[in-house]
DNA sequence: CGTGGGAACTAGAGCGCTCTAGTATCGGCA
DNA sequence: TGCCGATACTAGAGCGCTCTAGTTCCCACG
């Protein structure tokens, strides 16, 4: 109540007047900057509360632009559940580092290009791209103007930092796990051109080789979605010769698709076929699913991304880094020891 | 090229200088406001292009605040696939209406409260809440300051517009469809306290009654996720008496969970059990899933939300509306005619 | 007693736009 | 010829903050 003026938003000016100090002092208090006596600080905060003052971020960012805006732009796939987890981690790390986060979503009708442009128009100081599909050339172009971190997608682009999971290592863990359970004939459902797919494929091959001479890796086309997994399952079932006894899928969703389809063809999981996913999305942990998978360390990914931004912006680091975060195997019930003989 | 000053961002001033006009004129051109000769307009645009000028949205919004900011805040669940579809539709409708969209995500560690506060600090002119979990009281409080549209979640809150699917009607369609296929004993997996659940339950009951005296509706606890569906499936299988021959699930994910579990218990879908979902998420259309479902008209929902905002903001409409968008049945292969007798 | 220095606070010039109130120019018409 | 009104353009005052360069005050210290 006591609106300072009819129907006009409360500004710092109003708070200052009420607290009996200057506008600058209110600014100091709200920014948490040094130079305000504790007693005054309390008085200002009280005044703000009484007037229900809401600081204006637009004005704040604009005012700051002479020095630093401390704003981070994040491009992500709207509705992409794993991106959600990463964003969560980014929020968590950005706050303590005193960075604001602005989201820009990619949807069917809103391209990554538009998403990026919007963020640049907001004068973000750095860009975090989640699983970006932008061509490396384009990223390089962007990186000239503003620090760019490619999350989840490895790119070799000058000036573009990469923060990603050790995809190859993840697959190595998956295959090793299956190896220990006695599996030797293992299929990999490939991710094609998707972020991380090449690395995972490489990890798969190396790990199978390491399993010994009797081990054999079979590669099938997979993909991002349950549908891709379902298609791969049909291929798997139609394979000539002895059927692989285990499968590593490009990701959890793909794994879910495989399990669904093979089960409907009378193949039991894990008795007849062991399945390993990648990501550890929420569904993987559901009791009726209980998918063994390679968990990406989302918190570490988010923290590393922020760390790169700080290194460049706050510490003046000019080097281009490729930060690789180790994943962990989460053994659940979609994998089992291979029964030799019936 | 020709950077007007070392290492300083290009501003309107620079463009104006290069085009040989005033800053105001550049502003006119970029806002698409009337009052610029075609020839000058071209000259300004050319100058902007040459300097690679990026308008600053923060400054623009701030400058506008004397009149209108034309900015819409959207609160959504990060990683919630259906929200992604709706956001897409919102983007599509907001553009032509000349509104900017600012997203604010809700995650495990970022509450809806924080999301809303952030948007208010951006001085959004209206708030669109997707499947909000805010208490009605809180919404009313917000609606005093700024127009609030609750999308997907019906709330009876003074001053809060609601835009939602005809949930009851959707379930009526589902039950009618099953009725036509000969089903009389039908289960409904309830959504508990989730957005739209009460309406769907009501629709289910009415529709079953309409099916005639021999029809019977069975209600089981369901939920939002596959896991909830899986749990419900177990309950369904353990039900005493003749088993329902059809199920309507609270949503598609829940339906997927049911199908997964019942199939593993040897129950065939659709031969032994017909299943109907709700939403029509992408997965429902996958070939190996082919889920019959009630499709929510996302485009219409988005358009209606924007329409409400325009009505209040651009047309001064003061009434509180409850906009109900009709859904449509998408018949796929998870439902089939009931075989009477073996 | 003077003085140096730090803490607490303020004045005011930006930040990059928008937009109102104006000026200049010109064609058309009585 | 003079005047009107439309069109094209500009000046300059905001918008609500930030932040530098002060000013004031007080206390410790020589």
PDB file of C-alpha atoms in Angstrom, chain B residues 165-179 186-191 196-208 210-211 218-219 247-251 276-279 293-295 327-329:
ATOM      1  CA  UNK B 165      -8.376 -28.918 -23.479  1.00  0.00           C
ATOM      2  CA  UNK B 166     -11.886 -30.235 -23.014  1.00  0.00           C
ATOM      3  CA  UNK B 167     -10.618 -33.006 -20.803  1.00  0.00           C
ATOM      4  CA  UNK B 168     -14.036 -34.372 -19.981  1.00  0.00           C
ATOM      5  CA  UNK B 169     -15.001 -34.348 -23.641  1.00  0.00           C
ATOM      6  CA  UNK B 170     -11.763 -36.096 -24.512  1.00  0.00           C
ATOM      7  CA  UNK B 171     -12.502 -38.916 -22.173  1.00  0.00           C
ATOM      8  CA  UNK B 172     -16.033 -39.105 -23.440  1.00  0.00           C
ATOM      9  CA  UNK B 173     -14.641 -39.607 -26.933  1.00  0.00           C
ATOM     10  CA  UNK B 174     -12.298 -42.293 -25.688  1.00  0.00           C
ATOM     11  CA  UNK B 175     -15.051 -44.188 -23.918  1.00  0.00           C
ATOM     12  CA  UNK B 176     -17.431 -43.791 -26.835  1.00  0.00           C
ATOM     13  CA  UNK B 177     -14.773 -45.179 -29.150  1.00  0.00           C
ATOM     14  CA  UNK B 178     -14.303 -48.175 -26.880  1.00  0.00           C
ATOM     15  CA  UNK B 179     -18.063 -48.565 -26.601  1.00  0.00           C
ATOM     16  CA  UNK B 186     -13.603 -50.238 -18.903  1.00  0.00           C
ATOM     17  CA  UNK B 187     -10.938 -49.096 -16.472  1.00  0.00           C
ATOM     18  CA  UNK B 188      -9.728 -45.539 -16.024  1.00  0.00           C
ATOM     19  CA  UNK B 189      -6.285 -44.785 -14.698  1.00  0.00           C
ATOM     20  CA  UNK B 190      -6.751 -41.620 -12.756  1.00  0.00           C
ATOM     21  CA  UNK B 191      -4.399 -38.635 -12.732  1.00  0.00           C
ATOM     22  CA  UNK B 196      -6.968 -31.901 -15.842  1.00  0.00           C
ATOM     23  CA  UNK B 197      -7.325 -35.129 -13.900  1.00  0.00           C
ATOM     24  CA  UNK B 198     -10.586 -34.248 -12.172  1.00  0.00           C
ATOM     25  CA  UNK B 199     -12.177 -33.288 -15.463  1.00  0.00           C
ATOM     26  CA  UNK B 200     -11.076 -36.464 -17.168  1.00  0.00           C
ATOM     27  CA  UNK B 201     -12.432 -38.559 -14.334  1.00  0.00           C
ATOM     28  CA  UNK B 202     -15.748 -36.774 -14.596  1.00  0.00           C
ATOM     29  CA  UNK B 203     -15.820 -37.292 -18.355  1.00  0.00           C
ATOM     30  CA  UNK B 204     -15.079 -40.956 -17.900  1.00  0.00           C
ATOM     31  CA  UNK B 205     -17.897 -41.482 -15.455  1.00  0.00           C
ATOM     32  CA  UNK B 206     -20.481 -39.693 -17.533  1.00  0.00           C
ATOM     33  CA  UNK B 207     -19.480 -41.512 -20.689  1.00  0.00           C
ATOM     34  CA  UNK B 208     -19.573 -44.927 -19.096  1.00  0.00           C
ATOM     35  CA  UNK B 210     -24.086 -43.181 -21.235  1.00  0.00           C
ATOM     36  CA  UNK B 211     -22.928 -46.544 -22.526  1.00  0.00           C
ATOM     37  CA  UNK B 218     -13.443 -49.214 -12.860  1.00  0.00           C
ATOM     38  CA  UNK B 219     -11.201 -46.496 -11.481  1.00  0.00           C
ATOM     39  CA  UNK B 247      -8.334 -48.959 -20.331  1.00  0.00           C
ATOM     40  CA  UNK B 248      -8.318 -45.194 -20.603  1.00  0.00           C
ATOM     41  CA  UNK B 249      -5.112 -43.785 -19.164  1.00  0.00           C
ATOM     42  CA  UNK B 250      -4.594 -40.335 -17.708  1.00  0.00           C
ATOM     43  CA  UNK B 251      -2.012 -39.621 -20.394  1.00  0.00           C
ATOM     44  CA  UNK B 276      -6.353 -45.325 -24.963  1.00  0.00           C
ATOM     45  CA  UNK B 277      -3.966 -42.539 -23.969  1.00  0.00           C
ATOM     46  CA  UNK B 278      -4.225 -38.763 -23.793  1.00  0.00           C
ATOM     47  CA  UNK B 279      -2.103 -35.958 -25.346  1.00  0.00           C
ATOM     48  CA  UNK B 293      -5.099 -41.496 -27.978  1.00  0.00           C
ATOM     49  CA  UNK B 294      -6.890 -38.232 -27.451  1.00  0.00           C
ATOM     50  CA  UNK B 295      -4.932 -35.535 -29.198  1.00  0.00           C
ATOM     51  CA  UNK B 327      -9.485 -32.580 -28.544  1.00  0.00           C
ATOM     52  CA  UNK B 328      -9.772 -35.258 -31.177  1.00  0.00           C
ATOM     53  CA  UNK B 329      -9.570 -39.007 -31.057  1.00  0.00           C
TER      54      UNK B 329
END
